[in-house]
């Protein structure tokens, strides 16, 4: 097979995944709240009623994920990504014509199905192409969503002010389309073997302290309880990150103005961006288990800061930056964990199943946190639960690390 020593095609695939992730997660998801605030003001919808869009989108994405993921890898990946990107973009553009609440729920179905496989496809494709520095590649790609959201949100707000939210919805869908479909059609390739290449760094992967030491997986496939443990830490990570949506409410609950809540959200996004890059580098250097346990300690410190240092604004800002690392754990850890446990040949289907179940759980957990606050009048119970879950996840990662080492020693 051919392979260039000057420029590896894997870097073009990395550019494609960054653009696709920026268009789907950054533009059409992270910036949606800006559009919805204008819609609520104009149409008079209750915020909770329109927010059902997010729940429906998440559920549809989860149910469609196993099917669309299999379709991507079994059929023509370029065509599948092009069609799905078009469906998702159309769902956003169509909002410019909507007047009734149920129409946004219909759009949630289109956007959910259109973006359903991206959380699995992106890390799997990058793991196929990068046998070396795959953590860096995934971290850089995941960071693209935060950058896109931070850049596009004020631009979208400007379009809303100048043209109205209907025209802004068209712009939003068009930008999402341009970032997803052309890169998907012209740059994205599911695996290097499809185009006669070798993976980047094949045979050169770093020996990682604390990692299992291979991509081939154990000789015998793990039992069902290992999948359950992997699913559990995934749900914990995704559940904890849901608190980010409540940062403005938390700030008000402890006596701060709304501007402080917005500041905490911005600090959290800073931690989100930097945390993904650092997590990827840590995965490459010390292995997935050590990286996850370190991030759980950081997240636990952030939750403790929210719990015990709420009277100091500077401390809350630091805690919010640290809490941003929860995004890295929730978005990146699963693919590396399942790659180690099941091997390159088997982990894709397991990861797809896990992400589908995790998405359903997250849809309900996002509603559970505000209900816990409503019931108690405080977020104290939320922080205590979060700290307890961090401890549980830490123990599970420790067990899975030992299990992985033992399996390979016996193999």
CSV table of C-alpha atoms in Angstrom, one decimal:
chain,number,residue,atom,x,y,z
A,1,UNK,CA,0.0,0.0,0.0
A,2,UNK,CA,1.1,3.5,-0.7
A,3,UNK,CA,2.0,6.0,2.1
A,4,UNK,CA,3.5,9.4,1.8
A,5,UNK,CA,6.5,10.3,4.0
A,6,UNK,CA,6.0,14.0,3.5
A,7,UNK,CA,2.3,14.5,4.2
A,8,UNK,CA,0.0,11.9,5.6
A,9,UNK,CA,-3.7,11.9,4.5
A,10,UNK,CA,-4.7,11.4,8.1
A,11,UNK,CA,-4.3,15.1,8.6
A,12,UNK,CA,-6.9,15.8,5.9
A,13,UNK,CA,-9.3,13.4,7.6
A,14,UNK,CA,-8.6,15.3,10.9
A,15,UNK,CA,-9.5,18.6,9.2
A,16,UNK,CA,-12.8,17.0,7.9
A,17,UNK,CA,-13.7,15.7,11.4
A,18,UNK,CA,-13.0,19.1,12.9
A,19,UNK,CA,-15.2,20.8,10.4
A,20,UNK,CA,-18.0,18.2,10.8
A,21,UNK,CA,-17.9,18.5,14.6
A,22,UNK,CA,-17.9,22.3,14.4
A,23,UNK,CA,-20.9,22.3,12.1
A,24,UNK,CA,-23.0,19.8,14.0
A,25,UNK,CA,-22.1,20.3,17.6
A,26,UNK,CA,-20.8,23.8,17.6
A,27,UNK,CA,-23.2,25.6,15.2
A,28,UNK,CA,-26.4,23.5,15.2
A,29,UNK,CA,-26.4,22.5,18.8
A,30,UNK,CA,-24.3,24.8,21.0
A,31,UNK,CA,-25.7,27.9,19.4
A,32,UNK,CA,-29.3,26.9,19.3
A,33,UNK,CA,-30.1,28.6,22.6
A,34,UNK,CA,-29.3,32.0,21.0
A,35,UNK,CA,-31.9,31.3,18.3
A,36,UNK,CA,-34.4,29.9,20.8
A,37,UNK,CA,-34.3,32.9,23.1
A,38,UNK,CA,-35.4,35.1,20.1
A,39,UNK,CA,-38.1,32.7,19.2
A,40,UNK,CA,-39.5,32.6,22.7
A,41,UNK,CA,-39.6,36.4,22.8
A,42,UNK,CA,-41.4,36.6,19.5
A,43,UNK,CA,-43.8,33.7,19.7
A,44,UNK,CA,-44.5,33.8,23.4
A,45,UNK,CA,-43.7,30.1,24.0
A,46,UNK,CA,-42.9,28.9,27.5
A,47,UNK,CA,-39.2,28.2,27.8
A,48,UNK,CA,-39.9,24.7,29.1
A,49,UNK,CA,-42.2,23.8,26.2
A,50,UNK,CA,-39.7,24.8,23.6
A,51,UNK,CA,-36.9,23.1,25.5
A,52,UNK,CA,-38.6,19.8,24.9
A,53,UNK,CA,-36.9,20.2,21.5
A,54,UNK,CA,-33.6,19.2,23.2
A,55,UNK,CA,-35.1,16.1,24.8
A,56,UNK,CA,-36.8,14.9,21.6
A,57,UNK,CA,-33.6,15.6,19.6
A,58,UNK,CA,-31.5,13.6,22.1
A,59,UNK,CA,-33.9,10.6,22.2
A,60,UNK,CA,-34.2,10.5,18.4
A,61,UNK,CA,-30.4,10.6,18.1
A,62,UNK,CA,-30.0,7.8,20.6
A,63,UNK,CA,-32.5,5.5,18.9
A,64,UNK,CA,-31.1,6.2,15.4
A,65,UNK,CA,-27.5,5.9,16.4
A,66,UNK,CA,-26.9,2.2,16.1
A,67,UNK,CA,-28.6,2.1,12.6
A,68,UNK,CA,-26.9,5.2,11.2
A,69,UNK,CA,-23.5,4.2,12.6
A,70,UNK,CA,-23.7,0.8,11.0
A,71,UNK,CA,-24.8,2.4,7.7
A,72,UNK,CA,-21.9,4.8,7.8
A,73,UNK,CA,-19.3,2.0,8.1
A,74,UNK,CA,-21.0,-0.6,6.0
A,75,UNK,CA,-22.1,1.6,3.0
A,76,UNK,CA,-20.5,4.6,1.3
A,77,UNK,CA,-19.4,6.8,4.2
A,78,UNK,CA,-19.2,9.9,2.1
A,79,UNK,CA,-22.8,9.6,0.9
A,80,UNK,CA,-24.2,8.7,4.3
A,81,UNK,CA,-22.5,11.8,5.9
A,82,UNK,CA,-23.7,14.0,3.1
A,83,UNK,CA,-27.3,12.8,3.4
A,84,UNK,CA,-27.3,13.1,7.2
A,85,UNK,CA,-25.7,16.5,7.1
A,86,UNK,CA,-28.4,17.7,4.6
A,87,UNK,CA,-31.2,16.3,6.8
A,88,UNK,CA,-29.9,18.0,9.9
A,89,UNK,CA,-29.3,21.3,8.1
A,90,UNK,CA,-32.8,21.2,6.6
A,91,UNK,CA,-34.3,20.7,10.0
A,92,UNK,CA,-32.7,24.0,11.1
A,93,UNK,CA,-33.5,25.9,7.9
A,94,UNK,CA,-37.2,24.8,8.1
A,95,UNK,CA,-37.5,26.6,11.4
A,96,UNK,CA,-37.7,29.9,9.5
A,97,UNK,CA,-41.2,28.8,8.3
A,98,UNK,CA,-42.5,27.5,11.6
A,99,UNK,CA,-45.3,29.1,13.7
A,100,UNK,CA,-46.6,26.2,15.9
A,101,UNK,CA,-44.7,24.5,18.7
A,102,UNK,CA,-45.1,21.0,17.3
A,103,UNK,CA,-43.2,22.0,14.2
A,104,UNK,CA,-40.0,22.5,16.3
A,105,UNK,CA,-40.6,19.0,17.8
A,106,UNK,CA,-40.6,17.7,14.2
A,107,UNK,CA,-37.4,19.6,13.5
A,108,UNK,CA,-35.9,18.0,16.6
A,109,UNK,CA,-36.5,14.6,14.9
A,110,UNK,CA,-34.6,15.7,11.8
A,111,UNK,CA,-31.7,17.2,13.6
A,112,UNK,CA,-31.5,14.3,16.0
A,113,UNK,CA,-31.4,11.7,13.2
A,114,UNK,CA,-29.1,13.8,11.1
A,115,UNK,CA,-26.5,14.1,13.8
A,116,UNK,CA,-27.1,10.7,15.4
A,117,UNK,CA,-23.9,8.9,14.5
A,118,UNK,CA,-21.4,11.7,14.8
A,119,UNK,CA,-20.4,11.0,18.4
A,120,UNK,CA,-19.4,7.5,17.4
A,121,UNK,CA,-18.2,8.1,13.8
A,122,UNK,CA,-15.7,10.9,14.7
A,123,UNK,CA,-13.6,9.1,17.3
A,124,UNK,CA,-13.8,5.7,15.5
A,125,UNK,CA,-12.6,7.3,12.2
A,126,UNK,CA,-9.8,9.1,14.0
A,127,UNK,CA,-8.8,5.9,15.8
A,128,UNK,CA,-8.7,4.2,12.5
A,129,UNK,CA,-6.4,6.8,11.0
A,130,UNK,CA,-4.2,7.7,14.0
A,131,UNK,CA,-2.5,4.8,15.7
A,132,UNK,CA,-0.1,7.4,17.1
A,133,UNK,CA,-1.4,10.7,18.7
A,134,UNK,CA,-5.0,9.6,18.4
A,135,UNK,CA,-5.7,11.2,21.7
A,136,UNK,CA,-4.5,14.5,20.4
A,137,UNK,CA,-6.5,14.1,17.2
A,138,UNK,CA,-9.7,13.4,19.0
A,139,UNK,CA,-9.1,16.2,21.5
A,140,UNK,CA,-8.5,18.7,18.8
A,141,UNK,CA,-11.6,17.7,17.0
A,142,UNK,CA,-13.8,17.8,20.1
A,143,UNK,CA,-12.4,21.3,20.9
A,144,UNK,CA,-13.7,22.5,17.4
A,145,UNK,CA,-17.3,22.4,18.7
A,146,UNK,CA,-16.5,24.8,21.5
A,147,UNK,CA,-14.6,27.2,19.3
A,148,UNK,CA,-17.4,27.1,16.7
A,149,UNK,CA,-20.0,27.7,19.3
A,150,UNK,CA,-18.0,30.6,20.9
A,151,UNK,CA,-17.4,32.3,17.5
A,152,UNK,CA,-20.8,31.6,15.8
A,153,UNK,CA,-23.1,32.5,18.8
A,154,UNK,CA,-22.4,36.3,18.7
A,155,UNK,CA,-22.5,36.2,14.9
A,156,UNK,CA,-25.9,34.6,15.1
A,157,UNK,CA,-27.1,37.1,17.6
A,158,UNK,CA,-26.0,39.9,15.2
A,159,UNK,CA,-28.0,38.3,12.4
A,160,UNK,CA,-31.0,38.1,14.6
A,161,UNK,CA,-30.8,41.8,15.5
A,162,UNK,CA,-30.3,42.8,11.9
A,163,UNK,CA,-32.6,40.4,10.0
A,164,UNK,CA,-34.8,38.7,12.5
A,165,UNK,CA,-34.7,35.1,13.8
A,166,UNK,CA,-36.3,33.6,10.7
A,167,UNK,CA,-33.5,34.7,8.4
A,168,UNK,CA,-31.0,33.8,11.1
A,169,UNK,CA,-32.3,30.2,11.1
A,170,UNK,CA,-31.6,30.0,7.4
A,171,UNK,CA,-28.0,31.3,8.0
A,172,UNK,CA,-27.5,28.8,10.8
A,173,UNK,CA,-28.6,25.9,8.7
A,174,UNK,CA,-26.6,27.0,5.7
A,175,UNK,CA,-23.4,27.4,7.8
A,176,UNK,CA,-24.0,23.9,9.4
A,177,UNK,CA,-24.5,22.4,5.9
A,178,UNK,CA,-21.2,24.0,4.6
A,179,UNK,CA,-19.2,22.7,7.5
A,180,UNK,CA,-20.6,19.2,7.4
A,181,UNK,CA,-21.5,18.2,3.8
A,182,UNK,CA,-18.5,19.3,1.6
A,183,UNK,CA,-15.8,18.0,4.1
A,184,UNK,CA,-17.9,14.8,4.4
A,185,UNK,CA,-18.0,14.3,0.7
A,186,UNK,CA,-14.5,15.3,-0.3
A,187,UNK,CA,-12.2,14.7,2.7
A,188,UNK,CA,-13.7,12.1,5.0
A,189,UNK,CA,-12.7,8.5,4.6
A,190,UNK,CA,-13.8,5.9,7.2
A,191,UNK,CA,-10.4,4.0,7.3
A,192,UNK,CA,-7.0,4.3,5.5
A,193,UNK,CA,-7.5,0.9,3.9
A,194,UNK,CA,-10.3,2.3,1.8
A,195,UNK,CA,-7.8,4.5,-0.1
A,196,UNK,CA,-4.7,2.3,0.0
A,197,UNK,CA,-3.0,4.0,3.0
A,198,UNK,CA,-1.6,2.9,6.3
A,199,UNK,CA,-2.6,4.5,9.6
A,200,UNK,CA,-0.5,7.4,10.8
A,201,UNK,CA,2.1,6.1,13.2
A,202,UNK,CA,1.4,2.4,12.5
A,203,UNK,CA,3.9,0.4,14.5
A,204,UNK,CA,5.1,3.5,16.2
A,205,UNK,CA,2.5,4.0,18.9
A,206,UNK,CA,3.9,5.3,22.1
A,207,UNK,CA,4.3,2.9,25.0
A,208,UNK,CA,1.9,4.3,27.5
A,209,UNK,CA,2.3,4.0,31.2
A,210,UNK,CA,-0.9,2.5,32.7
A,211,UNK,CA,-2.4,1.6,29.3
A,212,UNK,CA,-3.0,-1.9,28.2
A,213,UNK,CA,-0.4,-1.7,25.5
A,214,UNK,CA,-2.3,-2.6,22.4
A,215,UNK,CA,-5.2,-1.9,20.0
A,216,UNK,CA,-6.1,-5.5,19.4
A,217,UNK,CA,-8.1,-6.1,22.5
A,218,UNK,CA,-7.9,-9.1,24.8
A,219,UNK,CA,-7.8,-12.7,23.5
A,220,UNK,CA,-11.3,-13.4,24.8
A,221,UNK,CA,-14.0,-10.7,24.6
A,222,UNK,CA,-15.0,-9.2,28.0
A,223,UNK,CA,-18.1,-10.5,29.7
A,224,UNK,CA,-21.4,-8.5,29.8
A,225,UNK,CA,-20.7,-7.0,33.2
A,226,UNK,CA,-17.7,-5.2,31.7
A,227,UNK,CA,-20.0,-3.5,29.2
A,228,UNK,CA,-22.3,-2.5,32.1
A,229,UNK,CA,-19.4,-1.0,34.0
A,230,UNK,CA,-18.3,0.9,30.9
A,231,UNK,CA,-21.9,2.1,30.3
A,232,UNK,CA,-22.1,3.2,34.0
A,233,UNK,CA,-19.0,5.4,33.9
A,234,UNK,CA,-20.3,6.9,30.6
A,235,UNK,CA,-23.6,7.8,32.1
A,236,UNK,CA,-22.0,9.2,35.2
A,237,UNK,CA,-19.7,11.4,33.1
A,238,UNK,CA,-22.5,12.6,30.8
A,239,UNK,CA,-24.8,13.1,33.8
A,240,UNK,CA,-22.4,15.3,35.7
A,241,UNK,CA,-21.9,17.6,32.8
A,242,UNK,CA,-25.6,18.4,32.7
A,243,UNK,CA,-25.1,20.7,35.6
A,244,UNK,CA,-23.5,23.3,33.3
A,245,UNK,CA,-26.9,24.3,32.1
A,246,UNK,CA,-27.8,25.2,35.7
A,247,UNK,CA,-24.8,27.5,36.4
A,248,UNK,CA,-26.8,30.7,36.0
A,249,UNK,CA,-29.6,29.4,38.3
A,250,UNK,CA,-27.0,28.3,40.8
A,251,UNK,CA,-25.4,31.7,40.8
A,252,UNK,CA,-28.7,33.3,41.6
A,253,UNK,CA,-29.5,30.8,44.2
A,254,UNK,CA,-26.4,31.8,46.2
A,255,UNK,CA,-27.1,35.5,45.9
A,256,UNK,CA,-25.3,36.6,42.7
A,257,UNK,CA,-26.6,38.7,39.8
A,258,UNK,CA,-27.4,37.1,36.5
A,259,UNK,CA,-24.1,38.5,35.0
A,260,UNK,CA,-22.2,36.2,37.4
A,261,UNK,CA,-24.1,33.2,36.1
A,262,UNK,CA,-23.1,34.1,32.6
A,263,UNK,CA,-19.5,34.6,33.7
A,264,UNK,CA,-19.5,31.1,35.3
A,265,UNK,CA,-20.8,29.6,32.1
A,266,UNK,CA,-18.0,31.4,30.1
A,267,UNK,CA,-15.4,30.1,32.6
A,268,UNK,CA,-16.8,26.6,32.1
A,269,UNK,CA,-16.4,26.9,28.4
A,270,UNK,CA,-12.8,27.9,28.8
A,271,UNK,CA,-12.2,24.7,30.8
A,272,UNK,CA,-14.1,22.8,28.1
A,273,UNK,CA,-11.8,23.9,25.3
A,274,UNK,CA,-8.5,23.5,27.2
A,275,UNK,CA,-9.7,20.4,28.9
A,276,UNK,CA,-10.3,18.4,25.7
A,277,UNK,CA,-6.8,19.1,24.3
A,278,UNK,CA,-5.2,18.2,27.6
A,279,UNK,CA,-7.3,15.0,28.0
A,280,UNK,CA,-6.2,13.9,24.5
A,281,UNK,CA,-2.6,14.5,25.3
A,282,UNK,CA,-2.9,12.7,28.7
A,283,UNK,CA,-4.5,9.7,26.9
A,284,UNK,CA,-1.5,9.5,24.6
A,285,UNK,CA,1.0,9.8,27.5
A,286,UNK,CA,-0.4,8.1,30.5
A,287,UNK,CA,-3.3,6.0,29.2
A,288,UNK,CA,-7.1,6.3,29.3
A,289,UNK,CA,-7.5,5.0,32.9
A,290,UNK,CA,-5.0,7.4,34.5
A,291,UNK,CA,-6.4,10.3,32.4
A,292,UNK,CA,-10.0,9.6,33.5
A,293,UNK,CA,-9.1,9.2,37.2
A,294,UNK,CA,-7.2,12.5,37.1
A,295,UNK,CA,-10.1,14.3,35.5
A,296,UNK,CA,-12.5,12.8,38.1
A,297,UNK,CA,-10.3,14.3,40.8
A,298,UNK,CA,-10.5,17.7,39.0
A,299,UNK,CA,-14.3,17.5,38.6
A,300,UNK,CA,-14.6,16.5,42.3
A,301,UNK,CA,-12.6,19.5,43.3
A,302,UNK,CA,-14.8,21.7,41.2
A,303,UNK,CA,-18.0,20.3,42.8
A,304,UNK,CA,-16.4,20.8,46.3
A,305,UNK,CA,-15.7,24.4,45.3
A,306,UNK,CA,-19.3,25.0,44.3
A,307,UNK,CA,-20.4,23.4,47.6
A,308,UNK,CA,-18.1,25.1,50.1
A,309,UNK,CA,-16.8,28.2,48.5
A,310,UNK,CA,-20.0,29.8,47.0
A,311,UNK,CA,-19.4,33.0,49.0
A,312,UNK,CA,-16.3,33.9,47.0
A,313,UNK,CA,-16.9,34.8,43.3
A,314,UNK,CA,-13.2,34.3,42.4
A,315,UNK,CA,-13.3,30.7,43.8
A,316,UNK,CA,-16.5,30.0,41.9
A,317,UNK,CA,-14.9,31.1,38.7
A,318,UNK,CA,-11.9,28.8,39.3
A,319,UNK,CA,-14.4,26.0,40.1
A,320,UNK,CA,-16.2,26.6,36.9
A,321,UNK,CA,-13.0,26.4,34.8
A,322,UNK,CA,-12.2,23.1,36.5
A,323,UNK,CA,-15.7,21.9,36.0
A,324,UNK,CA,-15.4,22.4,32.3
A,325,UNK,CA,-13.2,19.3,32.2
A,326,UNK,CA,-16.4,17.3,32.7
A,327,UNK,CA,-17.1,17.9,29.0
A,328,UNK,CA,-13.8,16.1,28.1
A,329,UNK,CA,-14.7,13.1,30.2
A,330,UNK,CA,-18.2,12.9,28.8
A,331,UNK,CA,-17.3,13.4,25.2
A,332,UNK,CA,-13.9,11.7,24.8
A,333,UNK,CA,-13.3,8.9,27.3
A,334,UNK,CA,-15.8,6.4,26.0
A,335,UNK,CA,-14.1,5.7,22.6
A,336,UNK,CA,-10.7,5.2,24.2
A,337,UNK,CA,-12.1,3.1,27.0
A,338,UNK,CA,-14.0,0.7,24.7
A,339,UNK,CA,-11.1,0.6,22.2
A,340,UNK,CA,-8.9,-0.7,25.0
A,341,UNK,CA,-11.5,-3.1,26.4
A,342,UNK,CA,-12.7,-4.6,23.2
A,343,UNK,CA,-10.0,-4.0,20.6
A,344,UNK,CA,-10.1,-2.2,17.2
A,345,UNK,CA,-12.1,-5.0,15.6
A,346,UNK,CA,-14.9,-5.2,18.0
A,347,UNK,CA,-15.3,-1.9,19.9
A,348,UNK,CA,-17.3,0.1,17.3
A,349,UNK,CA,-20.6,-1.8,17.8
A,350,UNK,CA,-20.2,-1.8,21.6
A,351,UNK,CA,-19.4,2.0,21.6
A,352,UNK,CA,-22.5,2.6,19.5
A,353,UNK,CA,-24.7,0.7,21.9
A,354,UNK,CA,-23.2,2.5,24.8
A,355,UNK,CA,-23.7,5.9,23.3
A,356,UNK,CA,-27.3,5.2,22.4
A,357,UNK,CA,-28.2,4.1,25.9
A,358,UNK,CA,-26.1,7.0,27.3
A,359,UNK,CA,-28.0,9.5,25.2
A,360,UNK,CA,-31.4,8.3,26.5
A,361,UNK,CA,-30.1,8.5,30.1
A,362,UNK,CA,-28.7,12.0,29.5
A,363,UNK,CA,-32.0,13.2,28.2
A,364,UNK,CA,-33.7,12.4,31.5
A,365,UNK,CA,-30.7,13.4,33.7
A,366,UNK,CA,-30.8,16.9,32.2
A,367,UNK,CA,-34.3,17.3,33.6
A,368,UNK,CA,-33.5,15.5,37.0
A,369,UNK,CA,-31.0,18.2,38.2
A,370,UNK,CA,-33.4,21.2,38.1
A,371,UNK,CA,-36.1,19.0,39.7
A,372,UNK,CA,-33.7,18.2,42.5
A,373,UNK,CA,-33.2,21.9,43.0
A,374,UNK,CA,-36.9,22.6,42.9
A,375,UNK,CA,-37.6,20.0,45.5
A,376,UNK,CA,-34.9,21.2,48.0
A,377,UNK,CA,-34.4,24.9,47.1
A,378,UNK,CA,-30.7,24.3,46.9
A,379,UNK,CA,-28.1,22.6,44.7
A,380,UNK,CA,-26.4,21.1,47.7
A,381,UNK,CA,-27.9,17.7,47.1
A,382,UNK,CA,-26.8,17.9,43.4
A,383,UNK,CA,-23.2,18.5,44.4
A,384,UNK,CA,-23.2,15.8,47.0
A,385,UNK,CA,-24.6,13.3,44.5
A,386,UNK,CA,-22.0,14.5,42.0
A,387,UNK,CA,-19.1,13.9,44.4
A,388,UNK,CA,-20.5,10.4,45.3
A,389,UNK,CA,-20.7,9.5,41.6
A,390,UNK,CA,-17.1,10.7,41.0
A,391,UNK,CA,-16.0,8.3,43.7
A,392,UNK,CA,-17.9,5.5,42.2
A,393,UNK,CA,-16.5,6.2,38.7
A,394,UNK,CA,-13.0,6.4,40.1
A,395,UNK,CA,-13.3,2.9,41.6
A,396,UNK,CA,-14.8,1.5,38.3
A,397,UNK,CA,-11.9,2.9,36.3
A,398,UNK,CA,-9.4,1.4,38.7
A,399,UNK,CA,-11.1,-2.0,38.4
A,400,UNK,CA,-11.3,-1.8,34.6
A,401,UNK,CA,-7.6,-0.9,34.5
A,402,UNK,CA,-6.7,-3.9,36.5
A,403,UNK,CA,-9.0,-6.1,34.5
A,404,UNK,CA,-7.4,-4.9,31.2
A,405,UNK,CA,-3.9,-5.6,32.5
A,406,UNK,CA,-4.9,-9.0,33.7
A,407,UNK,CA,-6.6,-10.0,30.5
A,408,UNK,CA,-3.5,-9.2,28.4
A,409,UNK,CA,-1.2,-10.8,30.8
A,410,UNK,CA,-3.2,-14.0,30.6
A,411,UNK,CA,-3.4,-13.6,26.7
